[in-house]
PDB file of C-alpha atoms (C1' of nucleotides) in Angstrom:
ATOM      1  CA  UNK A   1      10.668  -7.376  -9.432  1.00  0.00           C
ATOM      2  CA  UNK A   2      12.260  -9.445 -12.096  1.00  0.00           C
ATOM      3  CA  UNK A   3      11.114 -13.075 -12.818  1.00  0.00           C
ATOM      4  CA  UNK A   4      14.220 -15.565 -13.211  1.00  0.00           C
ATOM      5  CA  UNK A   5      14.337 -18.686 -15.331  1.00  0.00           C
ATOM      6  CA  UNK A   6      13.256 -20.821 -12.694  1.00  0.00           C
ATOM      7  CA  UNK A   7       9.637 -19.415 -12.416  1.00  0.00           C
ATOM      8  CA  UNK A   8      10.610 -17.824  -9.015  1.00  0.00           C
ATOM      9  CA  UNK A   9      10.134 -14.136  -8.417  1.00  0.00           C
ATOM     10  CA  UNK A  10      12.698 -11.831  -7.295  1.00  0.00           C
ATOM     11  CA  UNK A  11      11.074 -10.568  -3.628  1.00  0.00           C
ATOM     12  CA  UNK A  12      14.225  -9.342  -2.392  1.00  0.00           C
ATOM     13  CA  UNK A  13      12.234  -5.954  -1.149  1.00  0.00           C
ATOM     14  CA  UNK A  14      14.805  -4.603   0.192  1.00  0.00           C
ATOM     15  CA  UNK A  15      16.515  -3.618  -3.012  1.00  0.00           C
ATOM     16  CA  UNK A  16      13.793  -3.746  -5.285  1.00  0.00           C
ATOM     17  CA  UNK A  17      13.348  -0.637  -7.039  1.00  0.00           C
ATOM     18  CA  UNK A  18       9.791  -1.447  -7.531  1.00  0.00           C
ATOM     19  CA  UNK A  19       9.003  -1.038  -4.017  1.00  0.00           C
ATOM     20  CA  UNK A  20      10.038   2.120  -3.620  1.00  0.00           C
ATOM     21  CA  UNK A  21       7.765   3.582  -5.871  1.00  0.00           C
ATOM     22  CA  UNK A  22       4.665   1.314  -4.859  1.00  0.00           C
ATOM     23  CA  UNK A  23       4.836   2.037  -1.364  1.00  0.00           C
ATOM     24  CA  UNK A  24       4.259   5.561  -2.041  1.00  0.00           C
ATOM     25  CA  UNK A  25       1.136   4.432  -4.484  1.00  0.00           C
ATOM     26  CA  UNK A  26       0.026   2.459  -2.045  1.00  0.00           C
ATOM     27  CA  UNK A  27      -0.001   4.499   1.009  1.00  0.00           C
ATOM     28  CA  UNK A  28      -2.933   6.561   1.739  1.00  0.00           C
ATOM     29  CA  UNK A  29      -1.284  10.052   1.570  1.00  0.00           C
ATOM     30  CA  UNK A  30       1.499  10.191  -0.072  1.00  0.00           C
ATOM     31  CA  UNK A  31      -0.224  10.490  -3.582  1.00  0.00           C
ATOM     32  CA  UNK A  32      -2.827  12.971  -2.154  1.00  0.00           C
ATOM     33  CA  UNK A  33       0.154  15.122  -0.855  1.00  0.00           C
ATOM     34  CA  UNK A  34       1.856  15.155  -4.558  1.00  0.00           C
ATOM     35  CA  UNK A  35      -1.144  15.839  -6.052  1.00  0.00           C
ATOM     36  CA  UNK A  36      -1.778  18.839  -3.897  1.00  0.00           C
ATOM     37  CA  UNK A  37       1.628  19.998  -4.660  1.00  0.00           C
ATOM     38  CA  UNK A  38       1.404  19.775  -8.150  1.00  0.00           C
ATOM     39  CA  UNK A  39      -0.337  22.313  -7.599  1.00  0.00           C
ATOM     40  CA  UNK A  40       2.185  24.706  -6.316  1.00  0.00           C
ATOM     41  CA  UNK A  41       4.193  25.251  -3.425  1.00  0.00           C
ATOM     42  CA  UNK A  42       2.190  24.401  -0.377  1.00  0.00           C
ATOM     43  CA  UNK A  43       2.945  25.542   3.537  1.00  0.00           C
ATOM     44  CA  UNK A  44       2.234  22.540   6.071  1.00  0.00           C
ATOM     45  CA  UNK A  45      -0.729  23.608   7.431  1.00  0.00           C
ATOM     46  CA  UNK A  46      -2.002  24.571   3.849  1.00  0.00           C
ATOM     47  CA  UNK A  47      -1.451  20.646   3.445  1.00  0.00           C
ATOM     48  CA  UNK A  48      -3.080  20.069   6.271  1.00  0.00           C
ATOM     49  CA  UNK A  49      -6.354  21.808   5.467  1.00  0.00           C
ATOM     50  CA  UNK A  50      -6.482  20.486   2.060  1.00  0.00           C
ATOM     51  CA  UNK A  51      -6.278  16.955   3.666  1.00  0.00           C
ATOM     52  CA  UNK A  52      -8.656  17.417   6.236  1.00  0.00           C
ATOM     53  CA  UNK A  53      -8.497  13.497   7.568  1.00  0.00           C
ATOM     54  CA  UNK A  54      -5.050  13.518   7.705  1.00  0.00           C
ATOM     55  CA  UNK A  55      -2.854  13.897  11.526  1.00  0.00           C
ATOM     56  CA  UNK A  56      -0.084  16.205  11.776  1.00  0.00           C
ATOM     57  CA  UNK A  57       1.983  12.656  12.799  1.00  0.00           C
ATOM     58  CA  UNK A  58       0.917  10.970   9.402  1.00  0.00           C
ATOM     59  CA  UNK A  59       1.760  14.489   7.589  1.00  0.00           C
ATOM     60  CA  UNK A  60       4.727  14.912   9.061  1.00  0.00           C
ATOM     61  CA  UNK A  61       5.789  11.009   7.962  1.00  0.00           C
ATOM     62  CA  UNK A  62       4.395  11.252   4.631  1.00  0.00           C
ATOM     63  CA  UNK A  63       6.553  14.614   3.990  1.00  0.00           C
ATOM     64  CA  UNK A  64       9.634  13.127   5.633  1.00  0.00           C
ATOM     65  CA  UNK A  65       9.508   9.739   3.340  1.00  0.00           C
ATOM     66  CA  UNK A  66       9.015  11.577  -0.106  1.00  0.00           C
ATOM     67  CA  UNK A  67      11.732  14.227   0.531  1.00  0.00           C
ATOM     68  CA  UNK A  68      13.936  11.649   1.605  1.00  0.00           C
ATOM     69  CA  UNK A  69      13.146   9.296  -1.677  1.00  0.00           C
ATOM     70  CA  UNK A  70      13.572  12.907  -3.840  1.00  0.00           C
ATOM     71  CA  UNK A  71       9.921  13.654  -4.389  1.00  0.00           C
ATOM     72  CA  UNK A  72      10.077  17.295  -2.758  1.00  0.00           C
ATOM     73  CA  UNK A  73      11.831  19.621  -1.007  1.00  0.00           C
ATOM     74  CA  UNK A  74      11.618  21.138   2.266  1.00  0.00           C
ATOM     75  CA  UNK A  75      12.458  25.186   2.785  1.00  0.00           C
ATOM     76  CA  UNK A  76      12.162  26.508   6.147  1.00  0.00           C
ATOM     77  CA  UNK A  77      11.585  30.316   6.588  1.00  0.00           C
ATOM     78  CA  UNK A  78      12.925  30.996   9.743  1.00  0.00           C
ATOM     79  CA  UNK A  79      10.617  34.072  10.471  1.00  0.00           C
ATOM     80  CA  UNK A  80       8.329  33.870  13.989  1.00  0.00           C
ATOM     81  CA  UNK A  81       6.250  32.204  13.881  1.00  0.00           C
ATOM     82  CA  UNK A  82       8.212  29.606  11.153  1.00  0.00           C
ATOM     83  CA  UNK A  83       6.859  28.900   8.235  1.00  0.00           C
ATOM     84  CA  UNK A  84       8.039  25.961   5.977  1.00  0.00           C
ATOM     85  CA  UNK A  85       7.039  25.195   2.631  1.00  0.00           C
ATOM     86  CA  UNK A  86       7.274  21.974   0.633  1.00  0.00           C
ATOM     87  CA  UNK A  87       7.665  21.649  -3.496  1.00  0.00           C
ATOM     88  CA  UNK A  88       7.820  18.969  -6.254  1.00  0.00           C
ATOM     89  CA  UNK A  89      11.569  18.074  -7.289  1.00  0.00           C
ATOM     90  CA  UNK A  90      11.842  17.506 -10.494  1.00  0.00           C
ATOM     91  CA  UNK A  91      12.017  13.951 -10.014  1.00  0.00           C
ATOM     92  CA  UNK A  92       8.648  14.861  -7.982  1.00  0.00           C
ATOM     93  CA  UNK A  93       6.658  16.089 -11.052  1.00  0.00           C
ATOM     94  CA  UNK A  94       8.225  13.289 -12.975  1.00  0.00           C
ATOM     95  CA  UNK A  95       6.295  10.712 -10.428  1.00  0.00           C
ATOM     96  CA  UNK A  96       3.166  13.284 -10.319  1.00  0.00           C
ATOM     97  CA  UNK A  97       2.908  12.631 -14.137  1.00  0.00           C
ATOM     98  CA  UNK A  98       2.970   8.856 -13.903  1.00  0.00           C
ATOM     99  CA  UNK A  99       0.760   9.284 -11.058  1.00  0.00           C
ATOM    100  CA  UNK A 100      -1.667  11.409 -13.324  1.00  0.00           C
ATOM    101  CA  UNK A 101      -1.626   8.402 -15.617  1.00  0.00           C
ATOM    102  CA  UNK A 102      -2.928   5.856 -13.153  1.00  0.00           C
ATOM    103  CA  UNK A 103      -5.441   8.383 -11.982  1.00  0.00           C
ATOM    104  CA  UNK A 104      -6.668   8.835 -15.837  1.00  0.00           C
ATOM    105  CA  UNK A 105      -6.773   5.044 -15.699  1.00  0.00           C
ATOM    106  CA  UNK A 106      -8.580   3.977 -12.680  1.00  0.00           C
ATOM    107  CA  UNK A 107     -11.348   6.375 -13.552  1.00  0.00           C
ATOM    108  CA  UNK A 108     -11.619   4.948 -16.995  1.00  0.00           C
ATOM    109  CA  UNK A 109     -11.823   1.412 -15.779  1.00  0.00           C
ATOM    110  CA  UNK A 110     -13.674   2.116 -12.512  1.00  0.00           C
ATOM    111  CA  UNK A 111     -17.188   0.898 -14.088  1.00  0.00           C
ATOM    112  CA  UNK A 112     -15.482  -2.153 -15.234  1.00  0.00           C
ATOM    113  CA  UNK A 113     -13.989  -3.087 -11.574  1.00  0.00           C
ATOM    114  CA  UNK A 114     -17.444  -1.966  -9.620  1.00  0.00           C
ATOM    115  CA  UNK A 115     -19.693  -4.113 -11.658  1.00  0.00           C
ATOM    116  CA  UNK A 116     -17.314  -6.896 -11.345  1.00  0.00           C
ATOM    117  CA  UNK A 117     -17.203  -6.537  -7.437  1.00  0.00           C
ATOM    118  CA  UNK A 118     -20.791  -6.422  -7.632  1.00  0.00           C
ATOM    119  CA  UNK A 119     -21.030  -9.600  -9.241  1.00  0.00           C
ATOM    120  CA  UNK A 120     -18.904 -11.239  -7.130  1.00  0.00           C
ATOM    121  CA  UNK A 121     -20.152 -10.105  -4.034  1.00  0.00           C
ATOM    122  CA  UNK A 122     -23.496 -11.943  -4.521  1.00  0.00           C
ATOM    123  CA  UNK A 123     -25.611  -9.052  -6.392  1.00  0.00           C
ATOM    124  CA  UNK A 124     -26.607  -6.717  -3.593  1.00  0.00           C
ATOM    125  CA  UNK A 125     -29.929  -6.787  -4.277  1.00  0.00           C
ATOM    126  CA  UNK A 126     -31.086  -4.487  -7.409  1.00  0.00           C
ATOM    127  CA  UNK A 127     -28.648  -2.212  -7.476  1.00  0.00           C
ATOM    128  CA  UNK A 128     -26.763  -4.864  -9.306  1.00  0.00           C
ATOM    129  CA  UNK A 129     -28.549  -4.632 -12.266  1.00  0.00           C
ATOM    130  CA  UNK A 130     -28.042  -0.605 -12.745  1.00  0.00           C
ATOM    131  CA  UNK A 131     -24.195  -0.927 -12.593  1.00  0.00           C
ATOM    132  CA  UNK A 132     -24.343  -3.462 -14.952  1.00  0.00           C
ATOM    133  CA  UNK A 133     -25.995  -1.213 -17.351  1.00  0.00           C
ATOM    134  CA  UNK A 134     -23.183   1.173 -17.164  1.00  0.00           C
ATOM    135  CA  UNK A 135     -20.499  -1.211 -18.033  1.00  0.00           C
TER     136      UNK A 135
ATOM    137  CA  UNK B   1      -9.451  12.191  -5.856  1.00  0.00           C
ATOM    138  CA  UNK B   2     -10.233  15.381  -7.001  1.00  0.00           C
ATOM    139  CA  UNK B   3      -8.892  19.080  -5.640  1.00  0.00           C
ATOM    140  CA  UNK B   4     -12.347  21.052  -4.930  1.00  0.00           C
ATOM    141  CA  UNK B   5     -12.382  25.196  -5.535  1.00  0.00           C
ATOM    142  CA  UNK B   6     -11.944  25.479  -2.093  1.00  0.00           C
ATOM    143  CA  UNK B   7      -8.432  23.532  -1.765  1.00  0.00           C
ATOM    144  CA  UNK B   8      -9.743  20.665  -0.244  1.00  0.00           C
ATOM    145  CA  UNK B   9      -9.234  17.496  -1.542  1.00  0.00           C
ATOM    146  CA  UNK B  10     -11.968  14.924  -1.652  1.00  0.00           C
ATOM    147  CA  UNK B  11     -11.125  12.139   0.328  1.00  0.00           C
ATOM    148  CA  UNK B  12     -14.162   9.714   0.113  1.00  0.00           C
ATOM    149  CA  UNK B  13     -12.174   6.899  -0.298  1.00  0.00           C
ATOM    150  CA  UNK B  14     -15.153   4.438  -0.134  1.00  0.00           C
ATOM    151  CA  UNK B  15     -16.195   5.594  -3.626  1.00  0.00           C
ATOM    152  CA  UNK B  16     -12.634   6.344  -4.639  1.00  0.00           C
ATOM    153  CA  UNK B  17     -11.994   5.275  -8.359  1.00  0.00           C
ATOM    154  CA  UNK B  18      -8.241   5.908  -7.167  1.00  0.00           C
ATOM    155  CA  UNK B  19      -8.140   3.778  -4.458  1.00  0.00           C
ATOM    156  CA  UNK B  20      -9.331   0.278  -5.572  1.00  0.00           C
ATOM    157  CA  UNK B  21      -5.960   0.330  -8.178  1.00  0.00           C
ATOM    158  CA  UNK B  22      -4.012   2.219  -5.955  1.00  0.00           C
ATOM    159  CA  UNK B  23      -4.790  -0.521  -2.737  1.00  0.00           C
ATOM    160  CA  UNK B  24      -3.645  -3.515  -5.569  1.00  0.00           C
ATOM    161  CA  UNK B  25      -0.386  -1.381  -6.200  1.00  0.00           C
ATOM    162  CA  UNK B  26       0.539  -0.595  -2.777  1.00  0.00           C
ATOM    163  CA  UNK B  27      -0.406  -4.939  -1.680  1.00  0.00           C
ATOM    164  CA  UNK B  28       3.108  -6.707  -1.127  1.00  0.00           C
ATOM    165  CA  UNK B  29       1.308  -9.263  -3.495  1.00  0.00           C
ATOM    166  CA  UNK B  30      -1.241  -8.531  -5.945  1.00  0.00           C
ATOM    167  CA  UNK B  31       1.378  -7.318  -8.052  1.00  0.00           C
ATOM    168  CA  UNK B  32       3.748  -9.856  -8.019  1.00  0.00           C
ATOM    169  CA  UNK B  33       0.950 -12.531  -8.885  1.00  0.00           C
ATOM    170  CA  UNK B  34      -0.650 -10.297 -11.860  1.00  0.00           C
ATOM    171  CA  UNK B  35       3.223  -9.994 -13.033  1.00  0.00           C
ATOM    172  CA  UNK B  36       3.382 -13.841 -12.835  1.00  0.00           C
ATOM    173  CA  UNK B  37      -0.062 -14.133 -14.027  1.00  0.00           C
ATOM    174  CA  UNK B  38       0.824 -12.278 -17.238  1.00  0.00           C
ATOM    175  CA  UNK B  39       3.073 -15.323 -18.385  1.00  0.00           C
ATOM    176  CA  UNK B  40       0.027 -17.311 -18.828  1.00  0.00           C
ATOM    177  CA  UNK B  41      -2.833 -18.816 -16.877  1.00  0.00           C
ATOM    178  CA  UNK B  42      -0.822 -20.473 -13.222  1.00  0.00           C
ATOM    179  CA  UNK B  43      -2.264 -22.838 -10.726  1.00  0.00           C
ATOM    180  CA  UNK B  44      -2.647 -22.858  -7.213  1.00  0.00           C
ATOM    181  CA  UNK B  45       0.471 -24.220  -6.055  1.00  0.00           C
ATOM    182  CA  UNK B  46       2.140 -22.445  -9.244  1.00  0.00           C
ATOM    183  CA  UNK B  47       2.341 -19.202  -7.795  1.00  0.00           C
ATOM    184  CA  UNK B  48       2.877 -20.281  -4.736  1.00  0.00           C
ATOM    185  CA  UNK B  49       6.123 -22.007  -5.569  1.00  0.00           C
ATOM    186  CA  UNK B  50       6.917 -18.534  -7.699  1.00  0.00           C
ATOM    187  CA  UNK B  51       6.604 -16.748  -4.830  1.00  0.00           C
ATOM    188  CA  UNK B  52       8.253 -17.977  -2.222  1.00  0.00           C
ATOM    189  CA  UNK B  53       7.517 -15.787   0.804  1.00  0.00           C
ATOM    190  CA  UNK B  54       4.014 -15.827   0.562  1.00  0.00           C
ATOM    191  CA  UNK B  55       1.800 -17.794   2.679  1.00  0.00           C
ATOM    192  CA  UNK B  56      -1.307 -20.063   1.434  1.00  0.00           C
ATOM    193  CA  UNK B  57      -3.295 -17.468   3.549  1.00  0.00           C
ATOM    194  CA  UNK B  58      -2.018 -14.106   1.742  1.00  0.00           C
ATOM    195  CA  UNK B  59      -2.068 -15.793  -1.587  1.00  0.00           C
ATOM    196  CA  UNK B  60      -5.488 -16.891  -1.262  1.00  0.00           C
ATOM    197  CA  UNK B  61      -6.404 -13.481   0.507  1.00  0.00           C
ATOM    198  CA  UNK B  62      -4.880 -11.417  -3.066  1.00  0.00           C
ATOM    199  CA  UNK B  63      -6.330 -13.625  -5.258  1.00  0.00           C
ATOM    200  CA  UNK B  64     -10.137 -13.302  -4.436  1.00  0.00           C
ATOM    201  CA  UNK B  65      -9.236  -9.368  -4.361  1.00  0.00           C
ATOM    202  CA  UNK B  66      -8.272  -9.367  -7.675  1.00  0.00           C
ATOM    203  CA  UNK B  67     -10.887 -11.784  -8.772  1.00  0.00           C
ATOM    204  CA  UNK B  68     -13.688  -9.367  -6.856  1.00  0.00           C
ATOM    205  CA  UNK B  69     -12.214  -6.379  -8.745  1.00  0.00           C
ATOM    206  CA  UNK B  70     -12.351  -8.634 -12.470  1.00  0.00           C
ATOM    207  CA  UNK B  71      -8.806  -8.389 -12.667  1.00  0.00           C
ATOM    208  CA  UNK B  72      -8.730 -12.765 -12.803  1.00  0.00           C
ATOM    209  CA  UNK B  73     -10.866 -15.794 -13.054  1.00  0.00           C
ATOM    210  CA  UNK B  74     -10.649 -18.981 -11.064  1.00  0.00           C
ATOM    211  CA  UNK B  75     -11.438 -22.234 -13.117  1.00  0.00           C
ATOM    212  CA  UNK B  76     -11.768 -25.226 -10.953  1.00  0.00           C
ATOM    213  CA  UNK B  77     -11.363 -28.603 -12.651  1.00  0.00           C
ATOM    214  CA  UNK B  78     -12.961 -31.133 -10.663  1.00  0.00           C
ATOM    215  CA  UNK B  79     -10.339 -33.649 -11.102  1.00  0.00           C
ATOM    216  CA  UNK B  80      -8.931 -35.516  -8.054  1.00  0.00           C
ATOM    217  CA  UNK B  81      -6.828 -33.901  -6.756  1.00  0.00           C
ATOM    218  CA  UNK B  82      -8.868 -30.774  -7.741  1.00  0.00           C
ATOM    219  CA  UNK B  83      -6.712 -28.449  -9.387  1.00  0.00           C
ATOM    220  CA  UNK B  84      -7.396 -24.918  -9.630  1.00  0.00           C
ATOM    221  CA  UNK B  85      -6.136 -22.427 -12.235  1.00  0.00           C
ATOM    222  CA  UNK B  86      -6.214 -18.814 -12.321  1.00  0.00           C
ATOM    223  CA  UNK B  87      -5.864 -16.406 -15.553  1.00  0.00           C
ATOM    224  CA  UNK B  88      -5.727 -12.629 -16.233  1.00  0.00           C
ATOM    225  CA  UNK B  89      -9.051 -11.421 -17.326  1.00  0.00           C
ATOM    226  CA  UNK B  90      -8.738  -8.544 -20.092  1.00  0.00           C
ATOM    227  CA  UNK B  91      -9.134  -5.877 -17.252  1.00  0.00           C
ATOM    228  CA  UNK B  92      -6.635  -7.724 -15.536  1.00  0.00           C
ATOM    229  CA  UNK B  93      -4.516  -7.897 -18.584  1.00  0.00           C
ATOM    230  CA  UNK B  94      -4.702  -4.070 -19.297  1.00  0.00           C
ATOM    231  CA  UNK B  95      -4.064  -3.356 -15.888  1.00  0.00           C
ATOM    232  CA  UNK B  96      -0.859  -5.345 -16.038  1.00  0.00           C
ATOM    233  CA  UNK B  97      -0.285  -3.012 -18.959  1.00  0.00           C
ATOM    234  CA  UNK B  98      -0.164   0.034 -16.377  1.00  0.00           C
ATOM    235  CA  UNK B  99       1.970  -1.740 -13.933  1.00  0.00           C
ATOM    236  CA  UNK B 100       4.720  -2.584 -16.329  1.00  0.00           C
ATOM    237  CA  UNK B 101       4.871   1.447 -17.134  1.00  0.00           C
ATOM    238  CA  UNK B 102       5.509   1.795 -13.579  1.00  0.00           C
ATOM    239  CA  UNK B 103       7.824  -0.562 -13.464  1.00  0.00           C
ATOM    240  CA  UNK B 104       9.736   0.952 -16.168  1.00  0.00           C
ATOM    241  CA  UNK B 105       9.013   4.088 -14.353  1.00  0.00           C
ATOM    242  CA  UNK B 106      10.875   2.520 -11.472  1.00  0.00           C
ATOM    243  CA  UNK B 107      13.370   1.225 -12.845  1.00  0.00           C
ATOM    244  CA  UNK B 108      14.344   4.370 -14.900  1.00  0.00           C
ATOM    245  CA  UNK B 109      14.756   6.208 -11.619  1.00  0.00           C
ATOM    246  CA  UNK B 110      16.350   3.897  -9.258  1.00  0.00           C
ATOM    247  CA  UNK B 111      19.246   5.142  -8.896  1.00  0.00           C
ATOM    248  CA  UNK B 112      17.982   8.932  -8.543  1.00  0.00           C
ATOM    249  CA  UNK B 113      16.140   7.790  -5.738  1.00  0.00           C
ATOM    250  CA  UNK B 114      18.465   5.862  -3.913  1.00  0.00           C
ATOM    251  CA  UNK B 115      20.867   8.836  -4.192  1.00  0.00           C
ATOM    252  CA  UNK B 116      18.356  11.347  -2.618  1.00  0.00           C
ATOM    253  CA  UNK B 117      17.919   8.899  -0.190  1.00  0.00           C
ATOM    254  CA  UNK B 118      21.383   8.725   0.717  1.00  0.00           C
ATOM    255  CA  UNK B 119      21.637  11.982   1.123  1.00  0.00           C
ATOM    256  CA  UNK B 120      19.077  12.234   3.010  1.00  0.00           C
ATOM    257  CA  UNK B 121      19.902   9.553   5.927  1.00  0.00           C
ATOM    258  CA  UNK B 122      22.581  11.358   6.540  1.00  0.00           C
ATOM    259  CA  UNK B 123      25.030  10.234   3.971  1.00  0.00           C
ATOM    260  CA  UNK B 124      26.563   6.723   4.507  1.00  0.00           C
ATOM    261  CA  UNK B 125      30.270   6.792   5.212  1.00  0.00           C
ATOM    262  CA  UNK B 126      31.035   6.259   1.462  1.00  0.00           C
ATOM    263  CA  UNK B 127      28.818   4.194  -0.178  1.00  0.00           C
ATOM    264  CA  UNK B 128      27.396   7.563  -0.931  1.00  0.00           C
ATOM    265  CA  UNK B 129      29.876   8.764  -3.562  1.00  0.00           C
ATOM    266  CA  UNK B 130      29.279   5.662  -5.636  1.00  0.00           C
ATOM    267  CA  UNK B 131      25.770   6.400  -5.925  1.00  0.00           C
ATOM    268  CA  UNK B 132      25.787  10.222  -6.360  1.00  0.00           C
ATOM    269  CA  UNK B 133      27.684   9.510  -9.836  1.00  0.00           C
ATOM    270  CA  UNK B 134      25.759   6.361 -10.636  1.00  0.00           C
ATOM    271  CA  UNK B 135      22.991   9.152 -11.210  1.00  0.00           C
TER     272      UNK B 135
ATOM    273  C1'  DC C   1       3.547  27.385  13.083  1.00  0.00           C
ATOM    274  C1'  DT C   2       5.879  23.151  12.664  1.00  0.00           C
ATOM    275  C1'  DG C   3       7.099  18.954  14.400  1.00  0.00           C
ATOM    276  C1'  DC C   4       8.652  15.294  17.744  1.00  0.00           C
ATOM    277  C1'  DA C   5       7.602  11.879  21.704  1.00  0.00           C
ATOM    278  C1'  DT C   6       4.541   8.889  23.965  1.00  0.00           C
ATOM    279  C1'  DC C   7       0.707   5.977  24.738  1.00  0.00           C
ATOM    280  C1'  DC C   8      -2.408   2.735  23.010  1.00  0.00           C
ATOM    281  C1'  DC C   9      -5.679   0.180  20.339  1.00  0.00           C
ATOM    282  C1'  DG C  10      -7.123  -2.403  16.231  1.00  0.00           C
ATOM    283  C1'  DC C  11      -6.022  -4.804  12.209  1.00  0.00           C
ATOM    284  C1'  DC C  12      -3.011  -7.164   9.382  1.00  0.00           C
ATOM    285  C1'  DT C  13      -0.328 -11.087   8.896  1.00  0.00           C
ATOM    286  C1'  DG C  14       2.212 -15.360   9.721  1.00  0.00           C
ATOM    287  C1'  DA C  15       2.064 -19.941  11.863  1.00  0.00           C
ATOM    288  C1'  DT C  16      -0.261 -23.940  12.606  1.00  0.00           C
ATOM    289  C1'  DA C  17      -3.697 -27.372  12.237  1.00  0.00           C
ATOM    290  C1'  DC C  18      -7.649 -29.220   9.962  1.00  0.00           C
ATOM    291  C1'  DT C  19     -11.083 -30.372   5.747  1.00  0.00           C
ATOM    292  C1'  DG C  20     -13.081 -31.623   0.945  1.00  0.00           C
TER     293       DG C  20
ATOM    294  C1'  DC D   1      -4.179 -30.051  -4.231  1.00  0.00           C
ATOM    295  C1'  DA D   2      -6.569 -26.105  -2.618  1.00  0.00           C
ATOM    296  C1'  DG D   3      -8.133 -24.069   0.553  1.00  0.00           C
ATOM    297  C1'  DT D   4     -10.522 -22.681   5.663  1.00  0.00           C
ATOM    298  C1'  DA D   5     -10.264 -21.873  10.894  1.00  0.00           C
ATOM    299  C1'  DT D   6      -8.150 -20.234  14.776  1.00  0.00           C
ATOM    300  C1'  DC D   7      -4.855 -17.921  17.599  1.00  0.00           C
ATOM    301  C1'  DA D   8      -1.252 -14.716  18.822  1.00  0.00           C
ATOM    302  C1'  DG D   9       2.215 -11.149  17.872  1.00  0.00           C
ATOM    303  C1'  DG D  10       3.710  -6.827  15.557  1.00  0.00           C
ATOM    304  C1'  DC D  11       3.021  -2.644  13.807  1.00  0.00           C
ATOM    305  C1'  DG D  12       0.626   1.053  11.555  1.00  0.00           C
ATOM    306  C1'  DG D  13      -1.688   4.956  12.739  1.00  0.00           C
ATOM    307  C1'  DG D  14      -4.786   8.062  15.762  1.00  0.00           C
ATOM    308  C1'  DA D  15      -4.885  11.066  19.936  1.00  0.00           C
ATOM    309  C1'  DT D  16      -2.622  13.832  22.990  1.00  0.00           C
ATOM    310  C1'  DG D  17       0.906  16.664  25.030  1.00  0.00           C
ATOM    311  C1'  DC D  18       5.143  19.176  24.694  1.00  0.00           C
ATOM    312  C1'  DA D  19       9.077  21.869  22.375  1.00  0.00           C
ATOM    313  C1'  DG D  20      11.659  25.022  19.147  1.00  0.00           C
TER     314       DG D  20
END
DNA sequence: CTGCATCCCGCCTGATACTG
DNA sequence: CAGTATCAGGCGGGATGCAG
């Protein structure tokens, strides 16, 4: 996500390395899931009770696309029933600590970026003025 | 996006701190135009032309996001034609901060994820080899 | 228990045309 | 120049059922 001479961006998605870590920010579980296994070692349907709102499809996908980008690994216990159990790579705690940092962040600036939606939202009535305050 | 005592994570995204930075990161756009933005204060037509695959629709869309969440201001100049320029606020400015770590981040670890992911598609005839050293 | 296949609906997004 | 309005298509993602 370079910016050449000419003023134009680089968009070429499809190799930007930039992406590939975004899309995992941006996507609704896939940060939830590393933070959970920061934690430790987790069992799918552990994951799946600590994310109550999440389906077994979306689980399933959000697993499949961070052990295929190196995030975790997968280790299947073939006992009966099967159990499998997911954990950080190293390059998986690496992210979870970058992660960590914009979690740190957003919470520190989260005043800032209410009262400013707020304001530009037309001042819901009064509660405007408390968040304001806060800032 | 806290982990509670009893595993569960809390997943109120509608008062997630998380979630307005995360939704910015994960846009196709909204980074792109802060990164552009960071040069200096752009018009209209500026970033359009500096990003070429977006349309006057999505461009307009990102930018009143990121103007409702104080990350830029919009100054019209009533000239004719009206011009309209837009500029990183200092939230916007210290969130650009955050997003060139990442990028960094990303960049660092390219090529460690695009040799787990080789591995993991199921190992492209031989392209594969070149990136397994690469790392 | 873990996970894949299918159906299906809603929203996001691009394309196009129009306005101040 | 800087948008807004409208329409239509694609796709993400939930629900359900089935398999190893």
């Amino acid at each position: 996500m370079s910016i050449g001479p000419d003023g134009t961006a680089d968009v070429d998605f499809s190799r930007c390395p930039v992406r590939d870590v975004l899309d995992h920010l941006g996507d609704k579980w896939t940060s939830l899931i590393v933070l959970m296994l920061a934690e430790g070692p987790q069992r799918f349907s552990a994951l799946q009770r600590a994310v109550p709102d999440i389906s077994k499809r979306m689980l399933t996908q959000s697993l499949r696309s961070l052990e295929r980008d190196g995030m975790l690994s997968r280790h299947v216990y073939p006992t009966k029933p099967p159990s499998v159990e997911y954990r950080l790579t190293d390059l998986g705690r690496r992210f979870h600590a970058e992660l960590q940092r914009l979690v740190a962040w957003a919470e520190a600036n989260h005043a800032e970026i209410r009262a400013a939606r707020l304001r530009h939202d037309g001042l819901g009535p009064d509660a405007a003025l408390d968040l304001a305050e806060a800032v």
